[in-house]
């Protein structure tokens, strides 16, 4: 198992390298450079020339990429072209903000989804089960920005005025200092990932409940609660962990739109801006951070699946 | 000239009178509270309070530099932090600001600026003639030209000098009758000698308290400000909102007190709310189609005229601006005192357009129109135009590109594209977009007869004589120019009922040209 993990880690590193290369090529393919993006309509030849010189936009493509990779190995992410500040200092707070948002969403969504899915499986074909099925299907079909807009209408600008509609922080304060402003974006993310986990949990649980070992346990006279908690759940969680991981990985992408909608100062918000500014060092750093998150989450899911399944755990 | 509120998006609005009438009507219809605080500018200004403003755009590239604002929040910040020598009022009339007098020499090659007495910067130090000299040398620095440099290209910066503590002489290499317009641009604010943009000392109504690029900035009242009583507010928070939905939601949810550029679709929503007000201003902004007169098929004036005759202007204003705008007549500078109102309004004439195209041998013409969502209404206008052109047998392929590509290497080189401009007088506008060597000559306009008229007008201090020349120049552009100016969108902002002191403004710059110094809160 250790060898397998090591192999996975190596694959992860290769993935990151490939991602950084692809992103570099993609940003180069975008028309215009940072100087043009920053000046926009006011890009007179004189001002362009002056800004290009300030930004140091010279040098061939391969040498630019290799320079960037070289400094990355020394943990130097370079300087943002638009803000003229070190990238490390800029992405630190936004990474923390996005993590807070995603973590709160994950902490709520995962247990909730497992409970609802299990419950739905236990009450198979009841009204509750059908209702869950329909609601999760509808939620899964709605894009997250639609869910977000509906939530805002419902909870802050239209029907009720319970929660702040957008995130408007106080300078010098951390995002968690005003939790009320976090509720709507986090809730949107919860509703975005919940349906998939609920549905896979229900399906897996049904399969497990039908299995011979659960029947055996029941025949032995084990109380139903114990059957579910000790025998059924652990076996269902393995496959569900994969889906949860996928959903969490998706979160980091979905968070881009949700952050934009709620004006939440996270990775997604910053990434949209950085792409618009053709701010290559910042784009690279953010995409790399997102890719790293993907790799780590998938790795963790593998570990959970392995740990939950003795057959895999002991195999060589 | 300096590019006004350049990169901001334009939003449509209604005519001032109509807007006021509708506002009154909407408040009259709404129950209860509205009648007491419904009217604009009710009562005497009260001092104190904090205004929170949501402004479109903002980015990590946000800057505090007085002379290089790049995003819309930058414009709003610059206007709070720095005052200019002169300024435009809401009715587009030039008035003196830090200067008490701006006088030309007889041939308009030298201008003398006299500062008001007792002016102070926000740190309490006096505003001296040397600071004005420093400011304009900084703007026109050849190694690092600022936004305003293009408009002051004729300034002989080496001979620019302070003659005494309050007087500065501005020498020009050619006559420049429109110098007061240049110094009234918000990106030409006065800064102290040795100015440091990262710790700005300013001459405006507010002082910087905090600045977080791409997020928000806060300001406090400048105790040394020169206008009596103003500003009324103690503090302002300017919050960046790249997303329209978030900005409107913030206003609806009470997280901000005012927003700029209300989306057209939200006007009725805001009007239906008794606690909110819509601020609509008729402006001189224009969002033209640009035809390059040096490239086929537009190198033939008959084709240009045919294209101008294909447009149903009324329908454009209705469909693109939702009726919140005014029909244009292929001429800019609509609020210039010299604007020739007597030139007949061009209207759609498909038969004549077909005739002209046939004469030019361009029947069944196909052209590509490059558009980009760089300002509200551009893409929609392109689509409506393509439909209207069909009637004349012209196929317009609308090619929508991302703003990065629009302002990319082809910027100002597209054969048939679009642009947006803000309220400016005729001569400053020509200096920006039409004269030989203008930085933004997108139609590649070049006409010796016209150029002679404009040059003469620029050197003519006498207003009547100048107007006569301008009218002739306008006529040439009306007949032969590369712009299709189909309309002038209004600007629409919104604020809560408690916000007082914002009035309709012709500049096209939102929220009364971001004039928060005259805003007060009615609590």
Tab-separated table of C-alpha atoms in Angstrom, chain A:
chain	number	residue	atom	x	y	z
A	1	UNK	CA	0.000	0.000	0.000
A	2	UNK	CA	2.854	2.367	0.778
A	3	UNK	CA	4.346	1.789	-2.657
A	4	UNK	CA	0.990	2.526	-4.201
A	5	UNK	CA	0.730	5.812	-2.306
A	6	UNK	CA	4.228	6.810	-3.343
A	7	UNK	CA	3.339	6.096	-6.939
A	8	UNK	CA	0.212	8.234	-6.597
A	9	UNK	CA	2.222	11.114	-5.171
A	10	UNK	CA	4.610	10.983	-8.098
A	11	UNK	CA	1.719	10.979	-10.529
A	12	UNK	CA	0.340	13.986	-8.677
A	13	UNK	CA	3.594	15.888	-9.171
A	14	UNK	CA	3.662	15.071	-12.865
A	15	UNK	CA	0.048	16.250	-13.138
A	16	UNK	CA	0.962	19.583	-11.545
A	17	UNK	CA	3.850	20.053	-13.927
A	18	UNK	CA	1.665	19.305	-16.937
A	19	UNK	CA	-1.023	21.658	-15.621
A	20	UNK	CA	1.458	24.494	-15.189
A	21	UNK	CA	2.705	23.966	-18.743
A	22	UNK	CA	-0.776	23.841	-20.251
A	23	UNK	CA	-1.857	26.959	-18.340
A	24	UNK	CA	1.252	28.764	-19.479
A	25	UNK	CA	0.474	27.930	-23.107
A	26	UNK	CA	-3.195	28.831	-22.658
A	27	UNK	CA	-2.437	32.257	-21.216
A	28	UNK	CA	0.009	32.878	-24.051
A	29	UNK	CA	-2.711	31.999	-26.552
A	30	UNK	CA	-4.976	34.694	-25.106
A	31	UNK	CA	-4.871	37.806	-27.278
A	32	UNK	CA	-3.191	40.875	-25.794
A	33	UNK	CA	-0.629	41.081	-23.017
A	34	UNK	CA	-0.702	42.411	-19.463
A	35	UNK	CA	0.205	45.937	-20.522
A	36	UNK	CA	-2.689	46.061	-22.974
A	37	UNK	CA	-5.034	44.455	-20.454
A	38	UNK	CA	-4.106	46.952	-17.764
A	39	UNK	CA	-4.395	50.043	-19.939
A	40	UNK	CA	-7.334	48.703	-21.977
A	41	UNK	CA	-8.903	51.512	-23.930
A	42	UNK	CA	-6.148	53.953	-22.987
A	43	UNK	CA	-3.420	51.866	-24.573
A	44	UNK	CA	-1.686	54.599	-26.556
A	45	UNK	CA	1.645	53.501	-28.051
A	46	UNK	CA	3.583	55.786	-25.678
A	47	UNK	CA	1.864	54.509	-22.541
A	48	UNK	CA	2.086	50.884	-23.733
A	49	UNK	CA	5.808	51.205	-24.294
A	50	UNK	CA	6.356	52.777	-20.878
A	51	UNK	CA	4.293	50.130	-19.075
A	52	UNK	CA	5.841	47.211	-20.984
A	53	UNK	CA	9.228	48.399	-19.915
A	54	UNK	CA	8.095	48.666	-16.279
A	55	UNK	CA	6.552	45.187	-16.365
A	56	UNK	CA	9.521	43.535	-18.040
A	57	UNK	CA	7.384	41.779	-20.629
A	58	UNK	CA	10.324	40.918	-22.838
A	59	UNK	CA	11.983	37.527	-23.347
A	60	UNK	CA	11.109	34.409	-25.362
A	61	UNK	CA	8.335	32.046	-24.289
A	62	UNK	CA	10.475	29.047	-23.294
A	63	UNK	CA	12.807	31.254	-21.272
A	64	UNK	CA	9.848	32.910	-19.525
A	65	UNK	CA	8.443	29.499	-18.592
A	66	UNK	CA	11.753	28.109	-17.428
A	67	UNK	CA	12.402	31.227	-15.361
A	68	UNK	CA	9.051	30.845	-13.710
A	69	UNK	CA	9.641	27.137	-13.042
A	70	UNK	CA	13.093	27.894	-11.673
A	71	UNK	CA	11.828	30.411	-9.164
A	72	UNK	CA	8.950	28.114	-8.248
A	73	UNK	CA	11.481	25.506	-7.105
A	74	UNK	CA	12.797	28.161	-4.738
A	75	UNK	CA	9.223	28.789	-3.557
A	76	UNK	CA	9.163	32.150	-5.299
A	77	UNK	CA	5.920	32.674	-7.198
A	78	UNK	CA	7.052	35.926	-8.754
A	79	UNK	CA	5.464	39.368	-8.806
A	80	UNK	CA	1.968	40.164	-9.971
A	81	UNK	CA	1.988	42.264	-13.145
A	82	UNK	CA	-1.214	44.124	-12.335
A	83	UNK	CA	-0.710	44.794	-8.623
A	84	UNK	CA	3.093	44.930	-8.698
A	85	UNK	CA	3.211	42.962	-5.455
A	86	UNK	CA	4.648	39.524	-4.617
A	87	UNK	CA	2.169	36.832	-5.667
A	88	UNK	CA	2.732	34.847	-2.482
A	89	UNK	CA	1.447	37.712	-0.357
A	90	UNK	CA	-1.557	38.187	-2.606
A	91	UNK	CA	-2.775	34.603	-2.796
A	92	UNK	CA	-2.223	33.812	0.884
A	93	UNK	CA	-5.356	35.569	2.181
A	94	UNK	CA	-7.540	34.499	-0.749
A	95	UNK	CA	-6.514	30.852	-0.335
A	96	UNK	CA	-7.455	31.069	3.330
A	97	UNK	CA	-10.786	32.737	2.492
A	98	UNK	CA	-11.710	30.125	-0.104
A	99	UNK	CA	-10.660	27.317	2.212
A	100	UNK	CA	-12.871	28.720	4.961
A	101	UNK	CA	-15.798	28.878	2.557
A	102	UNK	CA	-15.258	25.405	1.131
A	103	UNK	CA	-14.543	23.865	4.491
A	104	UNK	CA	-17.745	25.236	5.954
A	105	UNK	CA	-19.635	23.949	2.938
A	106	UNK	CA	-17.983	20.517	3.143
A	107	UNK	CA	-18.456	20.192	6.880
A	108	UNK	CA	-22.173	20.837	6.502
A	109	UNK	CA	-22.760	19.028	3.228
A	110	UNK	CA	-20.960	15.730	3.831
A	111	UNK	CA	-22.609	14.491	7.060
A	112	UNK	CA	-25.939	15.929	6.002
A	113	UNK	CA	-25.794	14.143	2.665
A	114	UNK	CA	-24.780	10.843	4.269
A	115	UNK	CA	-27.639	11.066	6.741
A	116	UNK	CA	-30.220	12.016	4.108
A	117	UNK	CA	-28.971	9.366	1.687
A	118	UNK	CA	-29.027	6.645	4.328
A	119	UNK	CA	-32.416	7.680	5.558
A	120	UNK	CA	-33.781	7.773	2.063
A	121	UNK	CA	-32.449	4.255	1.455
A	122	UNK	CA	-33.986	2.947	4.649
A	123	UNK	CA	-37.347	4.479	3.731
A	124	UNK	CA	-37.133	3.207	0.178
A	125	UNK	CA	-40.226	3.989	-1.923
A	126	UNK	CA	-41.814	6.056	0.820
A	127	UNK	CA	-43.037	9.602	0.177
A	128	UNK	CA	-39.893	10.963	1.851
A	129	UNK	CA	-37.716	8.906	-0.464
A	130	UNK	CA	-39.533	10.159	-3.541
A	131	UNK	CA	-39.421	13.759	-2.361
A	132	UNK	CA	-35.677	13.464	-1.736
A	133	UNK	CA	-35.233	11.964	-5.167
A	134	UNK	CA	-37.053	14.803	-6.892
A	135	UNK	CA	-35.452	17.611	-4.878
A	136	UNK	CA	-31.927	16.294	-5.385
A	137	UNK	CA	-32.580	15.823	-9.088
A	138	UNK	CA	-33.801	19.404	-9.461
A	139	UNK	CA	-30.894	20.803	-7.435
A	140	UNK	CA	-28.402	18.761	-9.416
A	141	UNK	CA	-29.859	20.109	-12.652
A	142	UNK	CA	-29.657	23.774	-11.595
A	143	UNK	CA	-26.363	25.585	-12.157
A	144	UNK	CA	-24.952	26.912	-8.904
A	145	UNK	CA	-25.360	30.558	-9.862
A	146	UNK	CA	-29.089	29.983	-10.342
A	147	UNK	CA	-29.267	28.384	-6.918
A	148	UNK	CA	-27.322	31.350	-5.540
A	149	UNK	CA	-29.603	33.936	-7.141
A	150	UNK	CA	-32.694	32.105	-5.892
A	151	UNK	CA	-31.273	31.951	-2.383
A	152	UNK	CA	-30.545	35.689	-2.441
A	153	UNK	CA	-34.082	36.408	-3.625
A	154	UNK	CA	-35.532	34.162	-0.972
A	155	UNK	CA	-33.394	35.057	2.013
A	156	UNK	CA	-32.063	38.561	1.558
A	157	UNK	CA	-33.570	40.841	-1.064
A	158	UNK	CA	-37.003	39.437	-1.916
A	159	UNK	CA	-39.157	37.428	0.454
A	160	UNK	CA	-37.173	37.661	3.673
A	161	UNK	CA	-34.430	40.039	4.716
A	162	UNK	CA	-32.514	37.678	6.942
A	163	UNK	CA	-29.020	37.528	5.507
A	164	UNK	CA	-26.566	39.853	3.735
A	165	UNK	CA	-26.884	39.457	-0.041
A	166	UNK	CA	-23.211	39.875	-0.844
A	167	UNK	CA	-19.934	39.758	0.975
A	168	UNK	CA	-18.732	43.237	1.906
A	169	UNK	CA	-15.895	42.834	4.342
A	170	UNK	CA	-14.431	45.357	6.712
A	171	UNK	CA	-10.860	46.357	5.888
A	172	UNK	CA	-8.384	44.529	8.085
A	173	UNK	CA	-10.919	41.963	9.257
A	174	UNK	CA	-10.906	38.236	8.473
A	175	UNK	CA	-13.835	36.703	6.602
A	176	UNK	CA	-14.897	34.572	9.546
A	177	UNK	CA	-15.357	37.617	11.760
A	178	UNK	CA	-18.731	38.197	10.174
A	179	UNK	CA	-20.180	34.704	9.751
A	180	UNK	CA	-23.578	36.005	8.602
A	181	UNK	CA	-21.977	37.141	5.359
A	182	UNK	CA	-20.599	33.640	4.809
A	183	UNK	CA	-23.939	31.874	5.080
A	184	UNK	CA	-25.354	32.431	1.616
A	185	UNK	CA	-22.237	31.543	-0.391
A	186	UNK	CA	-21.620	28.500	1.798
A	187	UNK	CA	-25.254	27.429	1.527
A	188	UNK	CA	-25.107	27.726	-2.255
A	189	UNK	CA	-22.101	25.430	-2.317
A	190	UNK	CA	-23.794	22.998	0.048
A	191	UNK	CA	-26.817	22.795	-2.229
A	192	UNK	CA	-24.547	22.335	-5.204
A	193	UNK	CA	-22.661	19.313	-3.896
A	194	UNK	CA	-25.317	17.751	-1.696
A	195	UNK	CA	-27.524	16.079	-4.361
A	196	UNK	CA	-24.782	13.918	-5.828
A	197	UNK	CA	-23.616	12.640	-2.490
A	198	UNK	CA	-27.184	11.959	-1.358
A	199	UNK	CA	-27.963	9.987	-4.481
A	200	UNK	CA	-24.812	7.904	-4.486
A	201	UNK	CA	-25.201	7.301	-0.740
A	202	UNK	CA	-28.754	6.079	-1.246
A	203	UNK	CA	-27.810	3.795	-4.125
A	204	UNK	CA	-24.799	2.317	-2.349
A	205	UNK	CA	-26.734	1.890	0.861
A	206	UNK	CA	-29.516	0.025	-0.929
A	207	UNK	CA	-26.970	-2.274	-2.485
A	208	UNK	CA	-25.308	-2.923	0.846
A	209	UNK	CA	-28.619	-3.473	2.631
A	210	UNK	CA	-29.416	-6.133	0.041
A	211	UNK	CA	-26.105	-7.886	0.527
A	212	UNK	CA	-25.706	-11.253	2.158
A	213	UNK	CA	-23.668	-10.091	5.137
A	214	UNK	CA	-26.328	-7.597	6.144
A	215	UNK	CA	-28.972	-10.275	5.853
A	216	UNK	CA	-26.729	-12.583	7.852
A	217	UNK	CA	-26.361	-9.959	10.556
A	218	UNK	CA	-30.067	-9.437	10.667
A	219	UNK	CA	-30.664	-13.203	10.887
A	220	UNK	CA	-28.227	-13.372	13.787
A	221	UNK	CA	-30.606	-11.036	15.587
A	222	UNK	CA	-28.313	-7.999	15.622
A	223	UNK	CA	-30.422	-4.888	16.349
A	224	UNK	CA	-31.217	-2.926	13.171
A	225	UNK	CA	-29.389	0.193	14.427
A	226	UNK	CA	-26.208	-1.821	14.918
A	227	UNK	CA	-26.665	-3.491	11.556
A	228	UNK	CA	-26.741	-0.139	9.879
A	229	UNK	CA	-24.033	1.627	11.841
A	230	UNK	CA	-21.555	-1.248	12.219
A	231	UNK	CA	-22.107	-3.314	9.108
A	232	UNK	CA	-23.853	-1.356	6.377
A	233	UNK	CA	-22.440	2.176	6.719
A	234	UNK	CA	-18.722	1.373	6.727
A	235	UNK	CA	-19.148	-0.665	3.572
A	236	UNK	CA	-21.158	2.037	1.878
A	237	UNK	CA	-18.785	4.851	2.770
A	238	UNK	CA	-15.915	3.514	0.617
A	239	UNK	CA	-17.479	4.212	-2.768
A	240	UNK	CA	-19.176	7.326	-1.428
A	241	UNK	CA	-15.797	8.719	-0.370
A	242	UNK	CA	-14.787	8.801	-4.024
A	243	UNK	CA	-17.870	10.805	-4.900
A	244	UNK	CA	-17.350	13.150	-1.964
A	245	UNK	CA	-13.787	13.702	-3.100
A	246	UNK	CA	-14.944	14.432	-6.610
A	247	UNK	CA	-17.491	16.866	-5.259
A	248	UNK	CA	-14.961	18.627	-3.067
A	249	UNK	CA	-12.612	18.871	-6.003
A	250	UNK	CA	-15.484	20.254	-8.009
A	251	UNK	CA	-16.109	22.776	-5.226
A	252	UNK	CA	-12.825	24.472	-5.900
A	253	UNK	CA	-13.965	25.044	-9.478
A	254	UNK	CA	-17.574	25.827	-8.654
A	255	UNK	CA	-16.405	28.265	-6.046
A	256	UNK	CA	-15.219	30.552	-8.866
A	257	UNK	CA	-18.748	31.410	-9.969
A	258	UNK	CA	-20.183	31.455	-6.470
A	259	UNK	CA	-17.455	33.777	-5.245
A	260	UNK	CA	-18.061	36.097	-8.169
A	261	UNK	CA	-21.797	36.135	-7.534
A	262	UNK	CA	-21.368	36.939	-3.848
A	263	UNK	CA	-18.298	39.095	-4.322
A	264	UNK	CA	-16.417	36.808	-1.966
A	265	UNK	CA	-12.679	37.614	-1.909
A	266	UNK	CA	-11.421	34.115	-2.625
A	267	UNK	CA	-9.383	32.227	-5.187
A	268	UNK	CA	-12.102	32.260	-7.832
A	269	UNK	CA	-12.719	35.976	-7.568
A	270	UNK	CA	-9.021	36.618	-7.835
A	271	UNK	CA	-8.573	34.190	-10.723
A	272	UNK	CA	-11.232	35.846	-12.903
A	273	UNK	CA	-9.550	39.195	-12.333
A	274	UNK	CA	-6.091	37.789	-12.980
A	275	UNK	CA	-7.155	36.246	-16.296
A	276	UNK	CA	-8.775	39.499	-17.385
A	277	UNK	CA	-5.537	41.315	-16.544
A	278	UNK	CA	-3.398	38.682	-18.294
A	279	UNK	CA	-1.505	38.578	-15.009
A	280	UNK	CA	0.454	35.439	-15.788
A	281	UNK	CA	2.324	34.923	-12.499
A	282	UNK	CA	-0.908	35.243	-10.534
A	283	UNK	CA	-2.885	32.975	-12.867
A	284	UNK	CA	-0.151	30.338	-12.714
A	285	UNK	CA	0.015	30.412	-8.939
A	286	UNK	CA	-3.755	30.197	-8.504
A	287	UNK	CA	-4.235	27.399	-11.023
A	288	UNK	CA	-1.394	25.494	-9.473
A	289	UNK	CA	-2.984	25.867	-6.046
A	290	UNK	CA	-6.303	24.602	-7.405
A	291	UNK	CA	-4.619	21.676	-9.164
A	292	UNK	CA	-2.753	20.859	-5.978
A	293	UNK	CA	-6.036	20.759	-4.118
A	294	UNK	CA	-7.474	18.365	-6.740
A	295	UNK	CA	-4.519	16.054	-6.470
A	296	UNK	CA	-4.520	16.037	-2.681
A	297	UNK	CA	-8.257	15.454	-2.390
A	298	UNK	CA	-8.108	12.563	-4.836
A	299	UNK	CA	-5.182	11.099	-2.993
A	300	UNK	CA	-7.080	11.311	0.288
A	301	UNK	CA	-10.105	9.647	-1.321
A	302	UNK	CA	-7.900	6.790	-2.464
A	303	UNK	CA	-6.546	6.417	1.040
A	304	UNK	CA	-10.045	6.335	2.537
A	305	UNK	CA	-11.210	3.791	-0.006
A	306	UNK	CA	-8.178	1.639	0.646
A	307	UNK	CA	-8.558	1.891	4.374
A	308	UNK	CA	-12.237	1.025	4.191
A	309	UNK	CA	-11.656	-2.067	2.095
A	310	UNK	CA	-9.458	-4.776	3.616
A	311	UNK	CA	-9.211	-6.623	0.332
A	312	UNK	CA	-7.564	-3.658	-1.341
A	313	UNK	CA	-5.665	-2.687	1.795
A	314	UNK	CA	-3.760	-5.957	1.964
A	315	UNK	CA	-3.320	-6.554	-1.725
A	316	UNK	CA	0.134	-6.026	-3.172
